[in-house]
CSV table of C-alpha atoms and ligand atoms in Angstrom, one decimal:
chain,number,residue,atom,x,y,z
A,30,MET,CA,5.5,25.8,-12.4
A,31,ASN,CA,4.6,27.1,-9.0
A,32,LEU,CA,7.2,26.1,-6.5
A,33,LYS,CA,4.5,25.1,-4.0
A,34,TYR,CA,3.4,22.2,-6.1
A,35,ILE,CA,6.6,20.6,-7.2
A,36,TYR,CA,6.9,18.2,-4.3
A,37,THR,CA,4.0,16.1,-3.0
A,38,PRO,CA,4.2,14.9,0.6
A,39,GLY,CA,1.0,13.1,1.5
A,40,ALA,CA,-0.6,9.7,1.6
A,41,GLY,CA,-1.2,8.5,-1.9
A,42,LYS,CA,-0.2,11.8,-3.5
A,43,MET,CA,1.3,11.1,-6.9
A,44,PRO,CA,4.8,12.5,-7.1
A,45,LYS,CA,5.6,14.6,-10.2
A,46,TYR,CA,8.3,12.0,-10.8
A,47,LEU,CA,8.1,8.4,-9.6
A,48,ALA,CA,11.7,7.6,-8.9
A,49,GLY,CA,13.4,4.3,-8.6
A,50,ARG,CA,10.5,2.1,-9.6
A,51,ASN,CA,11.4,1.1,-13.2
A,52,LYS,CA,12.0,-2.6,-12.3
A,53,GLN,CA,8.7,-2.8,-10.4
A,54,ILE,CA,6.8,-1.1,-13.2
A,55,GLU,CA,8.5,-3.4,-15.8
A,56,ILE,CA,7.0,-6.4,-14.1
A,57,ALA,CA,3.5,-5.0,-14.4
A,58,LEU,CA,4.0,-3.8,-18.0
A,59,SER,CA,4.9,-7.3,-19.1
A,60,ALA,CA,1.8,-8.6,-17.3
A,61,PHE,CA,-0.3,-6.1,-19.2
A,62,GLU,CA,1.4,-7.1,-22.4
A,63,ALA,CA,0.6,-10.8,-21.8
A,64,LEU,CA,-3.0,-10.0,-21.0
A,65,ASN,CA,-3.3,-8.1,-24.3
A,66,GLU,CA,-1.8,-11.0,-26.1
A,67,GLY,CA,-4.5,-13.4,-24.7
A,68,GLU,CA,-2.1,-14.9,-22.1
A,69,VAL,CA,-2.8,-15.1,-18.4
A,70,PRO,CA,0.2,-13.7,-16.4
A,71,THR,CA,1.1,-14.2,-12.8
A,72,CYS,CA,-0.5,-11.8,-10.4
A,73,ILE,CA,1.6,-9.3,-8.6
A,74,ALA,CA,1.8,-8.4,-4.9
A,75,TYR,CA,3.9,-5.3,-4.1
A,76,SER,CA,5.0,-5.1,-0.5
A,77,GLY,CA,6.7,-2.3,1.5
A,78,TYR,CA,6.5,-0.4,4.7
A,79,ARG,CA,4.3,2.6,5.3
A,80,GLY,CA,5.1,5.6,3.1
A,81,VAL,CA,7.4,3.8,0.8
A,82,GLY,CA,5.1,4.4,-2.2
A,83,LYS,CA,2.7,1.5,-2.7
A,84,THR,CA,-0.4,3.5,-3.4
A,85,VAL,CA,1.2,5.8,-5.9
A,86,LEU,CA,2.7,2.9,-7.7
A,87,LEU,CA,-0.6,1.0,-7.8
A,88,ASN,CA,-2.4,4.1,-9.1
A,89,ARG,CA,0.2,4.7,-11.8
A,90,LEU,CA,-0.1,1.1,-12.9
A,91,GLN,CA,-3.9,1.3,-13.0
A,92,GLU,CA,-3.7,4.4,-15.2
A,93,THR,CA,-1.4,2.5,-17.6
A,94,ALA,CA,-3.6,-0.6,-17.6
A,95,GLU,CA,-6.7,1.5,-18.4
A,96,SER,CA,-4.8,3.2,-21.2
A,97,GLN,CA,-4.1,-0.2,-22.6
A,98,GLY,CA,-7.8,-1.2,-22.7
A,99,ILE,CA,-7.7,-3.5,-19.7
A,100,SER,CA,-10.8,-3.3,-17.5
A,101,SER,CA,-9.3,-2.0,-14.2
A,102,TYR,CA,-10.9,-1.8,-10.9
A,103,HIS,CA,-9.6,-0.2,-7.8
A,104,ILE,CA,-10.3,-1.3,-4.2
A,105,GLU,CA,-8.6,0.1,-1.1
A,106,ILE,CA,-9.4,-2.2,1.8
A,107,ARG,CA,-10.0,-0.4,5.1
A,108,GLU,CA,-9.2,-1.8,8.5
A,109,ASP,CA,-12.6,-3.5,8.7
A,110,GLY,CA,-11.3,-5.9,6.1
A,111,CYS,CA,-14.3,-5.7,3.8
A,112,LEU,CA,-13.4,-6.9,0.3
A,113,ILE,CA,-16.0,-9.2,-1.2
A,114,PRO,CA,-18.9,-6.8,-1.5
A,115,ARG,CA,-16.7,-4.4,-3.4
A,116,LEU,CA,-15.3,-7.1,-5.6
A,117,LEU,CA,-18.9,-8.0,-6.4
A,118,GLU,CA,-19.8,-4.5,-7.4
A,119,HIS,CA,-16.9,-4.4,-9.8
A,120,CYS,CA,-17.8,-7.7,-11.3
A,121,ARG,CA,-21.3,-6.3,-11.7
A,122,ASP,CA,-19.9,-3.3,-13.5
A,123,PHE,CA,-17.8,-5.5,-15.8
A,124,LEU,CA,-20.9,-7.6,-16.6
A,125,ASN,CA,-23.0,-4.6,-17.2
A,126,ASP,CA,-20.5,-3.3,-19.7
A,127,HIS,CA,-19.8,-6.6,-21.4
A,128,SER,CA,-22.7,-9.0,-21.3
A,129,GLY,CA,-26.4,-9.2,-22.2
A,130,ILE,CA,-28.9,-8.7,-19.6
A,131,GLU,CA,-30.0,-12.3,-19.2
A,132,LYS,CA,-26.5,-13.5,-18.9
A,133,LEU,CA,-25.8,-10.8,-16.3
A,134,LYS,CA,-28.8,-12.0,-14.2
A,135,ASN,CA,-27.9,-15.7,-14.5
A,136,VAL,CA,-24.3,-15.1,-13.6
A,137,PHE,CA,-25.2,-13.3,-10.5
A,138,GLN,CA,-28.0,-15.5,-9.4
A,139,LYS,CA,-25.8,-18.6,-9.8
A,140,ALA,CA,-23.1,-17.0,-7.7
A,141,SER,CA,-25.3,-15.3,-5.2
A,142,GLY,CA,-27.0,-18.6,-4.1
A,143,ALA,CA,-23.9,-19.2,-2.0
A,144,LEU,CA,-23.5,-15.6,-0.8
A,145,LYS,CA,-25.8,-16.2,2.1
A,146,SER,CA,-24.5,-13.4,4.2
A,147,LEU,CA,-25.0,-10.7,1.6
A,148,GLU,CA,-28.1,-9.1,0.3
A,149,LEU,CA,-28.2,-9.0,-3.5
A,150,SER,CA,-31.1,-7.4,-5.3
A,151,PHE,CA,-31.5,-7.0,-9.0
A,152,SER,CA,-33.5,-4.4,-10.9
A,153,PRO,CA,-33.8,-5.6,-14.5
A,154,GLU,CA,-35.0,-2.2,-15.8
A,155,ASN,CA,-31.8,-0.3,-15.0
A,156,ARG,CA,-29.5,-3.4,-14.9
A,157,GLU,CA,-28.6,-2.6,-11.3
A,158,PHE,CA,-27.5,-4.9,-8.6
A,159,SER,CA,-27.4,-3.6,-5.1
A,160,ILE,CA,-25.1,-5.5,-2.7
A,161,SER,CA,-25.0,-5.0,1.0
A,162,LYS,CA,-24.2,-6.9,4.1
A,163,LYS,CA,-27.2,-8.5,5.8
A,164,ASN,CA,-25.8,-7.6,9.1
A,165,SER,CA,-22.2,-7.5,10.4
A,166,GLY,CA,-22.8,-10.6,12.6
A,167,SER,CA,-23.7,-12.8,9.7
A,168,TYR,CA,-21.0,-11.5,7.5
A,169,VAL,CA,-19.0,-14.7,8.1
A,170,ALA,CA,-17.6,-15.8,4.8
A,171,MET,CA,-18.5,-19.5,5.1
A,172,TYR,CA,-19.7,-19.6,1.5
A,173,PHE,CA,-17.4,-17.1,0.0
A,174,SER,CA,-14.9,-19.4,-1.5
A,175,GLN,CA,-17.3,-21.4,-3.6
A,176,SER,CA,-19.4,-18.4,-4.6
A,177,LEU,CA,-16.5,-16.2,-5.7
A,178,GLU,CA,-15.0,-19.0,-7.7
A,179,ASN,CA,-18.4,-19.5,-9.3
A,180,LEU,CA,-18.6,-15.9,-10.1
A,181,PHE,CA,-15.1,-15.7,-11.6
A,182,GLU,CA,-15.8,-18.9,-13.5
A,183,ALA,CA,-18.9,-17.3,-15.0
A,184,ILE,CA,-17.1,-14.0,-15.9
A,185,GLY,CA,-14.0,-15.7,-17.2
A,186,PRO,CA,-15.5,-17.1,-20.5
A,187,ILE,CA,-17.3,-13.8,-21.2
A,188,ALA,CA,-14.0,-11.9,-20.7
A,189,LYS,CA,-12.2,-14.4,-22.9
A,190,ALA,CA,-14.8,-14.4,-25.7
A,191,LYS,CA,-14.8,-10.6,-25.8
A,192,GLY,CA,-11.0,-10.4,-25.6
A,193,GLN,CA,-11.5,-8.1,-22.6
A,194,SER,CA,-9.2,-8.7,-19.7
A,195,LEU,CA,-9.8,-7.6,-16.1
A,196,CYS,CA,-7.3,-6.5,-13.5
A,197,PHE,CA,-8.2,-5.8,-9.8
A,198,PHE,CA,-5.9,-3.2,-8.2
A,199,ILE,CA,-6.2,-3.8,-4.5
A,200,ASP,CA,-4.4,-1.6,-1.9
A,201,GLU,CA,-3.9,-2.4,1.8
A,202,PHE,CA,-4.4,-6.1,1.0
A,203,GLN,CA,-3.1,-7.0,4.5
A,204,TYR,CA,-6.4,-5.8,5.9
A,205,ALA,CA,-8.5,-8.3,4.0
A,206,SER,CA,-10.2,-10.5,6.5
A,207,PRO,CA,-8.8,-14.1,6.5
A,208,ASP,CA,-12.0,-15.6,5.0
A,209,GLU,CA,-12.1,-13.0,2.3
A,210,MET,CA,-8.5,-13.4,1.5
A,211,ASP,CA,-8.9,-17.1,1.3
A,212,ALA,CA,-11.9,-16.8,-1.1
A,213,PHE,CA,-10.2,-14.2,-3.3
A,214,LEU,CA,-7.0,-16.1,-3.7
A,215,GLY,CA,-8.9,-19.3,-4.3
A,216,ALA,CA,-11.0,-17.7,-7.0
A,217,LEU,CA,-7.8,-16.3,-8.7
A,218,HIS,CA,-6.2,-19.7,-8.6
A,219,ARG,CA,-9.2,-21.2,-10.3
A,220,THR,CA,-9.2,-18.6,-13.1
A,221,SER,CA,-5.5,-19.0,-13.7
A,222,GLN,CA,-6.0,-22.8,-14.0
A,223,LEU,CA,-8.8,-22.1,-16.5
A,224,SER,CA,-6.7,-19.5,-18.3
A,225,TYR,CA,-9.3,-16.8,-17.9
A,226,PRO,CA,-7.9,-13.2,-18.3
A,227,ILE,CA,-8.5,-12.1,-14.7
A,228,ILE,CA,-5.6,-11.0,-12.6
A,229,ALA,CA,-4.9,-9.0,-9.5
A,230,ILE,CA,-2.2,-6.5,-8.7
A,231,ILE,CA,-2.2,-5.9,-5.0
A,232,ALA,CA,-0.1,-3.9,-2.5
A,233,GLY,CA,0.3,-4.1,1.2
A,234,THR,CA,2.7,-4.1,4.1
A,235,PRO,CA,5.1,-7.0,4.4
A,236,GLU,CA,2.7,-8.6,6.9
A,237,MET,CA,0.4,-9.2,3.9
A,238,ILE,CA,2.8,-11.8,2.4
A,239,LYS,CA,2.8,-13.8,5.6
A,240,LYS,CA,-1.0,-13.8,5.7
A,241,MET,CA,-1.2,-14.9,2.1
A,242,TYR,CA,1.2,-17.8,2.7
A,243,ASP,CA,-0.8,-18.8,5.8
A,244,LYS,CA,-3.8,-19.0,3.6
A,245,LYS,CA,-2.6,-20.8,0.5
A,246,THR,CA,0.4,-23.1,-0.2
A,247,TYR,CA,0.3,-22.4,-3.9
A,248,ILE,CA,0.7,-18.7,-3.4
A,249,GLU,CA,4.2,-18.5,-4.8
A,250,ARG,CA,3.0,-19.9,-8.1
A,251,LEU,CA,0.0,-17.5,-8.3
A,252,PHE,CA,1.9,-14.3,-7.4
A,253,VAL,CA,5.3,-12.6,-7.8
A,254,PHE,CA,6.3,-10.5,-4.8
A,255,PRO,CA,8.3,-7.4,-5.8
A,256,ASP,CA,9.6,-5.4,-2.8
A,257,LEU,CA,9.3,-1.7,-2.7
A,258,MET,CA,12.5,-0.5,-1.1
A,259,LEU,CA,13.8,2.9,0.1
A,260,LEU,CA,15.1,5.1,-2.7
A,261,SER,CA,18.8,5.0,-3.6
A,262,LEU,CA,21.0,8.1,-3.7
A,263,THR,CA,20.5,8.3,-7.5
A,264,ASP,CA,16.7,7.9,-7.1
A,265,VAL,CA,16.6,10.7,-4.5
A,266,GLY,CA,18.6,12.9,-6.9
A,267,GLU,CA,16.0,12.2,-9.6
A,268,ALA,CA,13.0,12.6,-7.3
A,269,LEU,CA,14.3,16.1,-6.5
A,270,SER,CA,15.8,17.2,-9.8
A,271,VAL,CA,13.3,16.0,-12.4
A,272,PRO,CA,10.3,17.9,-11.0
A,273,GLY,CA,12.5,20.8,-9.9
A,274,LYS,CA,13.8,21.3,-13.4
A,275,LYS,CA,10.4,22.5,-14.6
A,276,ALA,CA,10.6,25.4,-12.2
A,277,GLY,CA,14.3,26.2,-12.9
A,278,LEU,CA,15.5,24.4,-9.8
A,279,SER,CA,18.7,22.2,-9.8
A,280,TYR,CA,20.7,20.5,-7.1
A,281,ASP,CA,24.4,20.0,-6.8
A,282,LYS,CA,25.7,16.5,-5.9
A,283,ALA,CA,26.4,17.4,-2.3
A,284,ALA,CA,22.9,18.8,-1.8
A,285,VAL,CA,21.4,15.6,-3.0
A,286,LYS,CA,23.7,13.6,-0.7
A,287,ALA,CA,22.6,15.8,2.2
A,288,VAL,CA,18.9,15.2,1.5
A,289,TYR,CA,19.6,11.5,1.1
A,290,LYS,CA,21.4,11.4,4.4
A,291,ALA,CA,18.6,13.2,6.2
A,292,THR,CA,15.8,11.2,4.7
A,293,GLY,CA,17.3,7.8,4.5
A,294,GLY,CA,15.8,7.5,1.0
A,295,TYR,CA,12.3,7.3,2.5
A,296,PRO,CA,10.1,8.7,-0.4
A,297,TYR,CA,7.7,10.6,1.9
A,298,PHE,CA,10.5,12.3,3.7
A,299,VAL,CA,12.2,13.3,0.4
A,300,GLN,CA,8.9,15.0,-0.7
A,301,VAL,CA,8.8,16.8,2.7
A,302,TYR,CA,12.3,18.0,2.4
A,303,GLY,CA,11.8,19.2,-1.2
A,304,GLN,CA,8.7,21.1,-0.1
A,305,ILE,CA,10.6,22.8,2.7
A,306,LEU,CA,13.4,23.8,0.4
A,307,CYS,CA,10.9,25.3,-2.0
A,308,ALA,CA,9.2,27.2,0.8
A,309,SER,CA,12.5,28.9,1.6
A,310,LEU,CA,13.1,29.9,-2.0
A,311,LYS,CA,10.4,32.5,-2.2
A,312,ASP,CA,12.6,35.6,-2.6
A,313,LYS,CA,15.2,33.8,-4.9
A,314,ASP,CA,15.4,34.4,-8.6
A,315,MET,CA,15.1,31.4,-10.9
A,316,PRO,CA,17.0,29.5,-12.1
A,317,PHE,CA,18.5,28.5,-8.8
A,318,LYS,CA,20.9,25.8,-7.8
A,319,ILE,CA,20.5,24.2,-4.3
A,320,THR,CA,23.7,23.6,-2.5
A,321,GLU,CA,24.6,21.4,0.5
A,322,SER,CA,24.6,24.4,2.9
A,323,PHE,CA,21.2,25.5,1.6
A,324,VAL,CA,19.9,22.0,2.5
A,325,ASP,CA,21.6,22.0,5.9
A,326,ASP,CA,20.1,25.4,6.7
A,327,GLN,CA,16.7,23.9,6.4
A,328,HIS,CA,17.4,20.7,8.4
A,329,ASP,CA,15.8,22.0,11.6
A,330,ASN,CA,12.7,23.0,9.8
A,331,TYR,CA,12.5,19.6,8.2
A,332,LEU,CA,12.8,17.8,11.5
A,333,LYS,CA,10.3,20.1,13.1
A,334,GLN,CA,7.8,19.4,10.3
A,335,LEU,CA,8.2,15.6,10.8
A,336,ASP,CA,8.1,15.8,14.6
A,337,ASP,CA,5.0,17.9,14.6
A,338,ASN,CA,3.1,15.8,12.1
A,339,PHE,CA,4.4,12.5,10.9
A,340,TYR,CA,6.2,11.2,14.0
A,341,LYS,CA,3.8,12.8,16.4
A,342,ILE,CA,0.8,11.0,14.9
A,343,ARG,CA,2.6,7.7,15.1
A,344,TYR,CA,3.5,8.2,18.7
A,345,ASN,CA,0.4,10.0,20.1
A,346,ASN,CA,-2.1,7.4,18.7
A,347,ARG,CA,-0.5,4.7,20.7
A,348,SER,CA,-1.6,3.4,24.1
A,349,LYS,CA,0.6,3.9,27.1
A,350,SER,CA,1.9,0.3,27.0
A,351,GLU,CA,2.7,0.7,23.3
A,352,GLN,CA,4.5,4.0,23.9
A,353,ASN,CA,6.6,2.3,26.6
A,354,PHE,CA,7.4,-0.5,24.2
A,355,LEU,CA,8.6,2.0,21.6
A,356,PHE,CA,10.8,3.8,24.2
A,357,ALA,CA,12.3,0.4,25.2
A,358,MET,CA,13.1,-0.3,21.6
A,359,ALA,CA,14.6,3.2,21.1
A,360,SER,CA,17.0,2.6,24.0
A,361,LEU,CA,18.2,-0.7,22.5
A,362,THR,CA,20.4,-1.4,19.5
A,363,LEU,CA,18.1,-2.3,16.6
A,364,PRO,CA,17.2,-4.8,15.3
A,365,CYS,CA,16.7,-6.1,18.8
A,366,ASN,CA,14.8,-9.2,20.0
A,367,THR,CA,11.6,-9.5,22.0
A,368,ASN,CA,13.5,-10.8,25.0
A,369,ASP,CA,15.5,-7.6,25.3
A,370,VAL,CA,12.4,-5.5,25.2
A,371,ALA,CA,10.7,-7.7,27.8
A,372,ARG,CA,13.7,-7.5,30.0
A,373,TYR,CA,13.9,-3.7,29.7
A,374,LEU,CA,10.2,-3.4,30.6
A,375,GLY,CA,10.6,-5.9,33.5
A,376,LYS,CA,7.9,-8.2,31.9
A,377,THR,CA,7.7,-11.6,30.3
A,378,ASN,CA,7.6,-12.2,26.5
A,379,LYS,CA,4.1,-13.4,26.9
A,380,GLN,CA,3.0,-10.2,28.7
A,381,ILE,CA,4.3,-8.0,25.9
A,382,ALA,CA,3.1,-10.1,23.0
A,383,PRO,CA,-0.3,-8.3,22.6
A,384,THR,CA,1.4,-4.9,22.5
A,385,LEU,CA,3.9,-6.1,19.9
A,386,ALA,CA,1.1,-7.6,17.8
A,387,LYS,CA,-0.7,-4.2,17.9
A,388,LEU,CA,2.4,-2.3,16.9
A,389,LYS,CA,3.0,-4.7,14.1
A,390,SER,CA,-0.5,-4.5,12.8
A,391,LYS,CA,-0.3,-0.7,12.8
A,392,GLY,CA,2.8,-0.9,10.7
A,393,ILE,CA,4.9,0.9,13.4
A,394,VAL,CA,7.2,-2.0,14.2
A,395,ALA,CA,8.4,-4.9,12.0
A,396,ASN,CA,9.7,-8.3,13.2
A,397,ASP,CA,11.9,-9.8,10.6
A,398,ASN,CA,15.1,-11.2,12.0
A,399,GLY,CA,14.7,-8.9,14.9
A,400,LEU,CA,12.5,-5.9,15.8
A,401,TYR,CA,12.9,-2.6,14.1
A,402,PHE,CA,11.0,0.6,13.3
A,403,THR,CA,9.4,0.7,9.8
A,404,VAL,CA,10.3,4.3,9.2
A,405,PRO,CA,13.8,5.9,9.4
A,406,GLY,CA,14.5,8.4,12.2
A,407,PHE,CA,11.9,7.1,14.6
A,408,THR,CA,14.5,6.2,17.2
A,409,GLU,CA,15.9,9.7,17.1
A,410,TYR,CA,12.4,11.2,17.4
A,411,LEU,CA,11.6,9.1,20.4
A,412,LYS,CA,14.9,10.1,22.1
A,413,ARG,CA,14.0,13.8,21.4
A,414,HIS,CA,10.6,13.3,22.9
A,415,PRO,CA,10.1,14.9,26.4
A,416,ASP,CA,8.6,11.7,27.8
A,417,TYR,CA,11.6,9.6,26.8
A,418,PRO,CA,12.7,8.0,30.1
A,419,LYS,CA,15.9,9.6,31.5
A,420,GLN,CA,18.6,6.9,31.5
B,17,ATP,N1,8.9,6.4,-6.2
B,17,ATP,C1,8.7,7.6,-5.6
B,17,ATP,N2,9.4,8.7,-6.0
B,17,ATP,C2,9.1,9.9,-5.4
B,17,ATP,N3,8.2,10.1,-4.4
B,17,ATP,C3,7.5,9.0,-4.0
B,17,ATP,C4,7.7,7.7,-4.6
B,17,ATP,N4,6.8,6.9,-4.1
B,17,ATP,C5,6.1,7.6,-3.1
B,17,ATP,N5,6.5,8.9,-3.1
B,17,ATP,C6,5.9,9.9,-2.2
B,17,ATP,O1,5.9,9.3,-0.9
B,17,ATP,C7,4.7,9.6,-0.3
B,17,ATP,C8,4.0,8.3,0.2
B,17,ATP,O2,3.5,7.5,-0.9
B,17,ATP,P1,2.3,6.5,-0.8
B,17,ATP,O3,1.2,7.1,-0.1
B,17,ATP,O4,2.1,5.9,-2.1
B,17,ATP,O5,3.0,5.4,0.2
B,17,ATP,P2,2.4,4.1,0.8
B,17,ATP,O6,3.4,3.0,0.8
B,17,ATP,O7,1.1,3.8,0.1
B,17,ATP,O8,2.1,4.5,2.3
B,17,ATP,P3,1.0,3.8,3.3
B,17,ATP,O9,1.6,2.4,3.6
B,17,ATP,O10,1.0,4.7,4.5
B,17,ATP,O11,-0.3,3.7,2.6
B,17,ATP,C9,3.9,10.5,-1.2
B,17,ATP,O12,4.1,11.8,-0.8
B,17,ATP,C10,4.5,10.2,-2.6
B,17,ATP,O13,4.4,11.4,-3.3
B,18,MG,MG1,-0.9,3.6,0.7
């Protein structure tokens, strides 16, 4: 295998080996098994910070579900929060594949009566629905809850009668607008009460869980919430060695430890480090064993790569007040509390609240028993930054 392609830093890029996720995968596998045995399992909501591997896990699970005959539909919610029209399109696809034309029309017409803020048009010849927003102003989901429930209630018996289960794989679920989240969770709740084989496997930042709890009190009975954590030392070893082996690359224990120490077990960073090591192997004969000193020699390149790309984007895309907030945090011991940041900036808690809210919504800062950065090494990056205030 070409050394260039062994490691895969990049948003949503499937690693050659998905390390340290067996437990999380197991939960989904037993849900698929239940579906295939005609049972309706609990939905799953994977949460974790940016770059921890939510998208790749979700994609891997979708592949597995498809290979097991489960009708699987993928949605990535963008920051505009638009979920319902895409859900409807997938429901249409399911009905197109699994029901007669009259049924398809009835189901949609019944549901669409309430979807007043959406345009639905049906062309019987080619069994096509087109779904679009009437205009963004009227895209207020007053009627979503009832209509989505109606739709799922209509699809449920068809799915059950055909023995064909459905799973929605939804990424970035924290971006779902409150009304859409409310409607979707309500509809899933209803299908689970009626034992229809429709479930969702979703992923999002930890903020997602709070939003879901804010919406529905029964959420802990409808979902399980596995966390996606940083990789352990063993996981990092596997993330490096398993794909490396195919190209004749191996790592000694101290080398793995050095990568683990540098990356904090953050999956994206592990891929970056691996790629940098490979780039420096061009003139080496294979097989080759990577040692601690070989890793250490590349440490500056690794940091430069992160500084020039990953950290820089996180920093440069912030407003001046957000950047000052980040510098304040970097100068404090983390986790810190909001009072400390406010005091450092000479402001009140109320004055800095909007900036904190923005940083949280962008996934840069988390507030969970104190404020901290969601990616390892960000404090050090900020301290290396030329604009970091001289103490
Ligand atoms: N379990 C893993 N083992 C090895 N590498 C992984 C693992 N999970 C993710 N990666 C790598 O980490 C990087 C980020 O993965 P991914 O895009 O899935 O994260 P994410 O949590 O979805 O990030 P974001 O919140 O920004 O969308 C990718 O380069 C991927 O190859
Ligand atoms: Mg992602």
